[in-house]
Amino acid sequence: MRVVIARCSVDYQGALQAHLPLATRLLMVKADGSVLIHSDGGSYKPLNWMAPPCSMAEVEPDEEERAEGVDAVWLVSHAKREDTLRIRLHEVLSDGSHELGIDPGLVKDGVEAQLQALLATHISTLGEGWTLLRREYATAIGPVDILCKDSSGATVAVEIKRRGDIDGVEQLTRYLELLNRDPHLSPVRGVFAAQVIRPQARVLATDRGIRCVTLDYEALRGVDDAGSRLF
């Protein structure tokens, strides 16, 4: 991974146009080719980024850019779309590369991991005639908890959380965007499953066409039979 701190401005050209004026930012170039631009706020979400497949070239600034004090330009181009990022570097404060090696992936807490295993075993909880394809289906941005087929044979990606927040919906949205680029899988629908789903997350999921499912942990374990309760 290459990590650069620099005074820079950024222009994005694609489905829309966006501009980041001159400021000091963190630039990350990952081994998978992705390029991310971060500020010192906004938690984990970058201000702008280019996801793989993409390529980056360092090019000379044009005359106008040189007159504005630009020392170098990063031109990032997407391989399948006409999206580009033009990152103008005015001053590089730090530039380093680090070999991170192979990441073992996210280790989930006990309850969340058990929910995934139980739901995979009892995939019909989501609907009659549903079948499991794979747990932890690998993608370039992380593993999808469960990939399955519904009764009509359509592909469904399931994201499982103990507590369903907006961040989980955003995570599933990114997975769906990536999976739907695969002609062997698309169209792929999403299911957001959790023991508790916050109202804001439910509203966002519904707006994006994602189905929400509340999971009963005890019923999945077979300890509690919800159908036989008196109240």
mmCIF file of C-alpha atoms in Angstrom:
data_model
loop_
_atom_site.group_PDB
_atom_site.id
_atom_site.type_symbol
_atom_site.label_atom_id
_atom_site.label_comp_id
_atom_site.label_asym_id
_atom_site.label_seq_id
_atom_site.Cartn_x
_atom_site.Cartn_y
_atom_site.Cartn_z
ATOM 1 C CA MET A 1 0.000 0.000 0.000
ATOM 2 C CA ARG A 2 1.218 3.476 -0.877
ATOM 3 C CA VAL A 3 0.295 6.192 1.620
ATOM 4 C CA VAL A 4 0.766 9.845 0.638
ATOM 5 C CA ILE A 5 -0.059 13.004 2.558
ATOM 6 C CA ALA A 6 -0.171 15.972 0.218
ATOM 7 C CA ARG A 7 -1.701 19.342 -0.507
ATOM 8 C CA CYS A 8 -3.861 18.543 -3.492
ATOM 9 C CA SER A 9 -7.011 19.255 -5.453
ATOM 10 C CA VAL A 10 -9.126 16.577 -7.121
ATOM 11 C CA ASP A 11 -11.556 16.481 -10.033
ATOM 12 C CA TYR A 12 -13.852 13.541 -10.715
ATOM 13 C CA GLN A 13 -15.400 13.033 -14.162
ATOM 14 C CA GLY A 14 -17.979 10.320 -14.707
ATOM 15 C CA ALA A 15 -21.691 9.902 -14.092
ATOM 16 C CA LEU A 16 -21.394 13.297 -12.404
ATOM 17 C CA GLN A 17 -18.692 15.901 -11.876
ATOM 18 C CA ALA A 18 -17.174 16.679 -8.491
ATOM 19 C CA HIS A 19 -14.366 18.947 -7.332
ATOM 20 C CA LEU A 20 -12.285 18.940 -4.154
ATOM 21 C CA PRO A 21 -10.488 22.280 -3.749
ATOM 22 C CA LEU A 22 -6.886 22.585 -2.609
ATOM 23 C CA ALA A 23 -6.319 21.145 0.884
ATOM 24 C CA THR A 24 -4.077 18.716 2.764
ATOM 25 C CA ARG A 25 -5.375 15.153 2.377
ATOM 26 C CA LEU A 26 -4.430 11.500 2.774
ATOM 27 C CA LEU A 27 -4.101 9.545 -0.496
ATOM 28 C CA MET A 28 -4.102 5.736 -0.430
ATOM 29 C CA VAL A 29 -3.167 3.473 -3.341
ATOM 30 C CA LYS A 30 -3.974 -0.148 -2.492
ATOM 31 C CA ALA A 31 -2.539 -3.329 -3.963
ATOM 32 C CA ASP A 32 -5.875 -4.092 -5.664
ATOM 33 C CA GLY A 33 -5.493 -0.855 -7.654
ATOM 34 C CA SER A 34 -8.064 1.201 -5.769
ATOM 35 C CA VAL A 35 -7.290 4.848 -4.991
ATOM 36 C CA LEU A 36 -8.893 6.608 -2.017
ATOM 37 C CA ILE A 37 -8.800 10.251 -0.935
ATOM 38 C CA HIS A 38 -9.402 10.978 2.758
ATOM 39 C CA SER A 39 -9.684 14.084 4.904
ATOM 40 C CA ASP A 40 -9.041 14.253 8.656
ATOM 41 C CA GLY A 41 -12.746 13.807 9.353
ATOM 42 C CA GLY A 42 -15.690 11.812 8.078
ATOM 43 C CA SER A 43 -14.756 8.585 9.877
ATOM 44 C CA TYR A 44 -13.760 5.774 7.476
ATOM 45 C CA LYS A 45 -15.508 7.076 4.351
ATOM 46 C CA PRO A 46 -13.239 8.669 1.717
ATOM 47 C CA LEU A 47 -14.083 12.011 0.117
ATOM 48 C CA ASN A 48 -13.662 10.389 -3.289
ATOM 49 C CA TRP A 49 -12.268 7.144 -4.626
ATOM 50 C CA MET A 50 -11.856 4.868 -7.621
ATOM 51 C CA ALA A 51 -12.600 1.184 -7.124
ATOM 52 C CA PRO A 52 -10.922 -1.532 -9.211
ATOM 53 C CA PRO A 53 -10.544 -2.397 -11.976
ATOM 54 C CA CYS A 54 -8.691 0.851 -12.599
ATOM 55 C CA SER A 55 -5.224 2.128 -13.443
ATOM 56 C CA MET A 56 -3.158 5.077 -12.248
ATOM 57 C CA ALA A 57 -0.517 7.025 -14.152
ATOM 58 C CA GLU A 58 1.629 9.906 -12.917
ATOM 59 C CA VAL A 59 1.645 12.534 -15.665
ATOM 60 C CA GLU A 60 3.149 15.952 -16.138
ATOM 61 C CA PRO A 61 0.923 18.925 -15.260
ATOM 62 C CA ASP A 62 -0.210 21.103 -18.145
ATOM 63 C CA GLU A 63 0.841 24.759 -18.433
ATOM 64 C CA GLU A 64 -2.180 26.078 -16.557
ATOM 65 C CA GLU A 65 -1.611 23.610 -13.713
ATOM 66 C CA ARG A 66 2.080 24.521 -13.505
ATOM 67 C CA ALA A 67 1.118 28.184 -13.247
ATOM 68 C CA GLU A 68 -1.116 27.244 -10.287
ATOM 69 C CA GLY A 69 1.795 25.526 -8.516
ATOM 70 C CA VAL A 70 1.018 21.903 -9.376
ATOM 71 C CA ASP A 71 4.122 19.674 -9.173
ATOM 72 C CA ALA A 72 2.622 16.384 -10.384
ATOM 73 C CA VAL A 73 -0.672 14.876 -11.489
ATOM 74 C CA TRP A 74 -2.158 11.451 -10.777
ATOM 75 C CA LEU A 75 -4.578 10.358 -13.486
ATOM 76 C CA VAL A 76 -6.770 7.459 -12.329
ATOM 77 C CA SER A 77 -8.976 5.785 -14.971
ATOM 78 C CA HIS A 78 -11.586 3.087 -14.551
ATOM 79 C CA ALA A 79 -11.113 0.091 -16.857
ATOM 80 C CA LYS A 80 -14.795 -0.478 -17.662
ATOM 81 C CA ARG A 81 -16.296 2.996 -17.446
ATOM 82 C CA GLU A 82 -15.232 6.458 -18.538
ATOM 83 C CA ASP A 83 -14.763 7.571 -14.927
ATOM 84 C CA THR A 84 -11.544 9.445 -14.122
ATOM 85 C CA LEU A 85 -9.918 11.107 -11.138
ATOM 86 C CA ARG A 86 -7.393 13.869 -11.751
ATOM 87 C CA ILE A 87 -5.411 14.468 -8.564
ATOM 88 C CA ARG A 88 -3.208 17.559 -8.672
ATOM 89 C CA LEU A 89 -0.330 17.452 -6.165
ATOM 90 C CA HIS A 90 0.887 20.865 -5.054
ATOM 91 C CA GLU A 91 3.110 19.676 -2.215
ATOM 92 C CA VAL A 92 3.922 16.162 -0.986
ATOM 93 C CA LEU A 93 4.415 16.094 2.781
ATOM 94 C CA SER A 94 4.915 12.345 3.135
ATOM 95 C CA ASP A 95 5.160 9.427 0.703
ATOM 96 C CA GLY A 96 5.681 5.841 1.822
ATOM 97 C CA SER A 97 4.909 2.295 0.719
ATOM 98 C CA HIS A 98 4.213 -0.679 2.956
ATOM 99 C CA GLU A 99 3.713 -4.381 2.209
ATOM 100 C CA LEU A 100 0.721 -5.478 4.274
ATOM 101 C CA GLY A 101 0.582 -9.091 3.100
ATOM 102 C CA ILE A 102 -2.523 -11.251 2.879
ATOM 103 C CA ASP A 103 -5.299 -10.170 5.219
ATOM 104 C CA PRO A 104 -7.045 -12.999 7.116
ATOM 105 C CA GLY A 105 -10.366 -11.160 6.860
ATOM 106 C CA LEU A 106 -12.819 -9.933 9.454
ATOM 107 C CA VAL A 107 -13.295 -12.170 12.485
ATOM 108 C CA LYS A 108 -16.860 -11.626 13.652
ATOM 109 C CA ASP A 109 -17.995 -11.767 17.240
ATOM 110 C CA GLY A 110 -19.516 -14.987 18.522
ATOM 111 C CA VAL A 111 -23.204 -14.177 18.094
ATOM 112 C CA GLU A 112 -22.826 -12.702 14.607
ATOM 113 C CA ALA A 113 -20.752 -15.654 13.403
ATOM 114 C CA GLN A 114 -23.295 -18.078 14.859
ATOM 115 C CA LEU A 115 -26.149 -16.202 13.195
ATOM 116 C CA GLN A 116 -24.422 -16.620 9.857
ATOM 117 C CA ALA A 117 -23.854 -20.363 10.388
ATOM 118 C CA LEU A 118 -27.419 -20.934 11.610
ATOM 119 C CA LEU A 119 -29.027 -18.966 8.800
ATOM 120 C CA ALA A 120 -26.901 -20.827 6.236
ATOM 121 C CA THR A 121 -28.102 -24.117 7.721
ATOM 122 C CA HIS A 122 -31.726 -22.942 7.798
ATOM 123 C CA ILE A 123 -31.718 -20.830 4.635
ATOM 124 C CA SER A 124 -35.430 -21.574 4.154
ATOM 125 C CA THR A 125 -35.970 -19.054 6.973
ATOM 126 C CA LEU A 126 -35.720 -16.455 4.189
ATOM 127 C CA GLY A 127 -38.272 -18.233 1.999
ATOM 128 C CA GLU A 128 -39.507 -21.623 0.862
ATOM 129 C CA GLY A 129 -37.397 -23.120 -1.905
ATOM 130 C CA TRP A 130 -34.323 -20.978 -1.155
ATOM 131 C CA THR A 131 -30.939 -22.690 -1.538
ATOM 132 C CA LEU A 132 -27.474 -21.861 -0.215
ATOM 133 C CA LEU A 133 -24.683 -21.174 -2.726
ATOM 134 C CA ARG A 134 -21.858 -20.196 -0.392
ATOM 135 C CA ARG A 135 -20.957 -18.621 2.921
ATOM 136 C CA GLU A 136 -18.300 -15.872 2.956
ATOM 137 C CA TYR A 137 -18.476 -15.367 -0.814
ATOM 138 C CA ALA A 138 -15.246 -13.519 -1.692
ATOM 139 C CA THR A 139 -15.301 -10.190 -3.534
ATOM 140 C CA ALA A 140 -12.639 -7.540 -4.167
ATOM 141 C CA ILE A 141 -13.979 -5.454 -1.268
ATOM 142 C CA GLY A 142 -14.630 -8.223 1.244
ATOM 143 C CA PRO A 143 -16.691 -11.375 1.766
ATOM 144 C CA VAL A 144 -20.481 -11.445 1.387
ATOM 145 C CA ASP A 145 -21.904 -13.264 4.413
ATOM 146 C CA ILE A 146 -24.237 -15.538 2.424
ATOM 147 C CA LEU A 147 -24.874 -15.935 -1.299
ATOM 148 C CA CYS A 148 -27.994 -17.924 -2.109
ATOM 149 C CA LYS A 149 -30.788 -18.487 -4.637
ATOM 150 C CA ASP A 150 -34.456 -17.732 -4.055
ATOM 151 C CA SER A 151 -37.313 -19.988 -5.192
ATOM 152 C CA SER A 152 -37.243 -18.447 -8.695
ATOM 153 C CA GLY A 153 -33.494 -19.095 -9.080
ATOM 154 C CA ALA A 154 -32.463 -15.443 -8.692
ATOM 155 C CA THR A 155 -29.225 -14.666 -6.819
ATOM 156 C CA VAL A 156 -29.517 -13.036 -3.396
ATOM 157 C CA ALA A 157 -26.728 -11.546 -1.259
ATOM 158 C CA VAL A 158 -27.356 -11.585 2.494
ATOM 159 C CA GLU A 159 -25.572 -9.307 4.964
ATOM 160 C CA ILE A 160 -25.923 -10.393 8.601
ATOM 161 C CA LYS A 161 -25.521 -8.160 11.643
ATOM 162 C CA ARG A 162 -26.331 -8.473 15.307
ATOM 163 C CA ARG A 163 -27.576 -4.874 15.262
ATOM 164 C CA GLY A 164 -28.572 -3.513 11.883
ATOM 165 C CA ASP A 165 -27.375 0.066 11.377
ATOM 166 C CA ILE A 166 -27.070 2.315 8.329
ATOM 167 C CA ASP A 167 -23.409 1.272 7.952
ATOM 168 C CA GLY A 168 -24.526 -2.314 7.349
ATOM 169 C CA VAL A 169 -26.929 -1.212 4.620
ATOM 170 C CA GLU A 170 -24.150 0.812 2.994
ATOM 171 C CA GLN A 171 -21.862 -2.236 3.137
ATOM 172 C CA LEU A 172 -24.468 -4.452 1.458
ATOM 173 C CA THR A 173 -25.104 -1.747 -1.169
ATOM 174 C CA ARG A 174 -21.414 -1.813 -2.130
ATOM 175 C CA TYR A 175 -21.469 -5.607 -2.391
ATOM 176 C CA LEU A 176 -24.576 -5.501 -4.597
ATOM 177 C CA GLU A 177 -23.028 -2.900 -6.900
ATOM 178 C CA LEU A 178 -19.996 -5.144 -7.384
ATOM 179 C CA LEU A 179 -21.904 -8.441 -7.714
ATOM 180 C CA ASN A 180 -24.274 -7.003 -10.297
ATOM 181 C CA ARG A 181 -21.314 -6.373 -12.597
ATOM 182 C CA ASP A 182 -20.854 -10.154 -12.860
ATOM 183 C CA PRO A 183 -23.024 -11.439 -15.740
ATOM 184 C CA HIS A 184 -22.997 -14.934 -14.186
ATOM 185 C CA LEU A 185 -24.692 -13.633 -11.038
ATOM 186 C CA SER A 186 -26.758 -10.597 -12.017
ATOM 187 C CA PRO A 187 -29.360 -9.553 -11.263
ATOM 188 C CA VAL A 188 -28.505 -9.834 -7.564
ATOM 189 C CA ARG A 189 -30.954 -8.712 -4.870
ATOM 190 C CA GLY A 190 -30.088 -7.953 -1.261
ATOM 191 C CA VAL A 191 -31.336 -9.086 2.132
ATOM 192 C CA PHE A 192 -30.284 -7.243 5.289
ATOM 193 C CA ALA A 193 -30.702 -9.591 8.250
ATOM 194 C CA ALA A 194 -30.180 -8.743 11.922
ATOM 195 C CA GLN A 195 -31.547 -9.412 15.377
ATOM 196 C CA VAL A 196 -32.467 -5.738 15.654
ATOM 197 C CA ILE A 197 -32.748 -3.333 12.717
ATOM 198 C CA ARG A 198 -32.768 0.371 13.491
ATOM 199 C CA PRO A 199 -35.589 2.389 11.871
ATOM 200 C CA GLN A 200 -33.192 4.590 9.868
ATOM 201 C CA ALA A 201 -31.441 1.502 8.468
ATOM 202 C CA ARG A 202 -34.792 -0.048 7.525
ATOM 203 C CA VAL A 203 -35.869 3.121 5.694
ATOM 204 C CA LEU A 204 -32.569 3.306 3.764
ATOM 205 C CA ALA A 205 -32.684 -0.390 2.876
ATOM 206 C CA THR A 206 -36.282 -0.175 1.653
ATOM 207 C CA ASP A 207 -35.429 2.876 -0.442
ATOM 208 C CA ARG A 208 -32.636 0.874 -2.134
ATOM 209 C CA GLY A 209 -34.804 -2.167 -2.792
ATOM 210 C CA ILE A 210 -33.150 -4.228 -0.045
ATOM 211 C CA ARG A 211 -35.358 -6.566 1.985
ATOM 212 C CA CYS A 212 -35.015 -6.439 5.772
ATOM 213 C CA VAL A 213 -35.352 -9.596 7.895
ATOM 214 C CA THR A 214 -35.333 -9.688 11.694
ATOM 215 C CA LEU A 215 -33.613 -12.849 12.946
ATOM 216 C CA ASP A 216 -34.732 -14.773 16.026
ATOM 217 C CA TYR A 217 -31.504 -16.254 17.380
ATOM 218 C CA GLU A 218 -33.171 -18.687 19.774
ATOM 219 C CA ALA A 219 -35.590 -19.940 17.107
ATOM 220 C CA LEU A 220 -32.703 -20.518 14.669
ATOM 221 C CA ARG A 221 -30.898 -22.513 17.344
ATOM 222 C CA GLY A 222 -34.043 -24.599 17.879
ATOM 223 C CA VAL A 223 -34.210 -23.567 21.546
ATOM 224 C CA ASP A 224 -37.305 -21.442 21.123
ATOM 225 C CA ASP A 225 -40.231 -22.422 18.923
ATOM 226 C CA ALA A 226 -41.882 -19.098 18.096
ATOM 227 C CA GLY A 227 -44.920 -20.856 16.614
ATOM 228 C CA SER A 228 -45.823 -22.600 19.869
ATOM 229 C CA ARG A 229 -45.780 -19.553 22.121
ATOM 230 C CA LEU A 230 -48.942 -18.528 24.007
ATOM 231 C CA PHE A 231 -47.747 -14.899 24.004
#
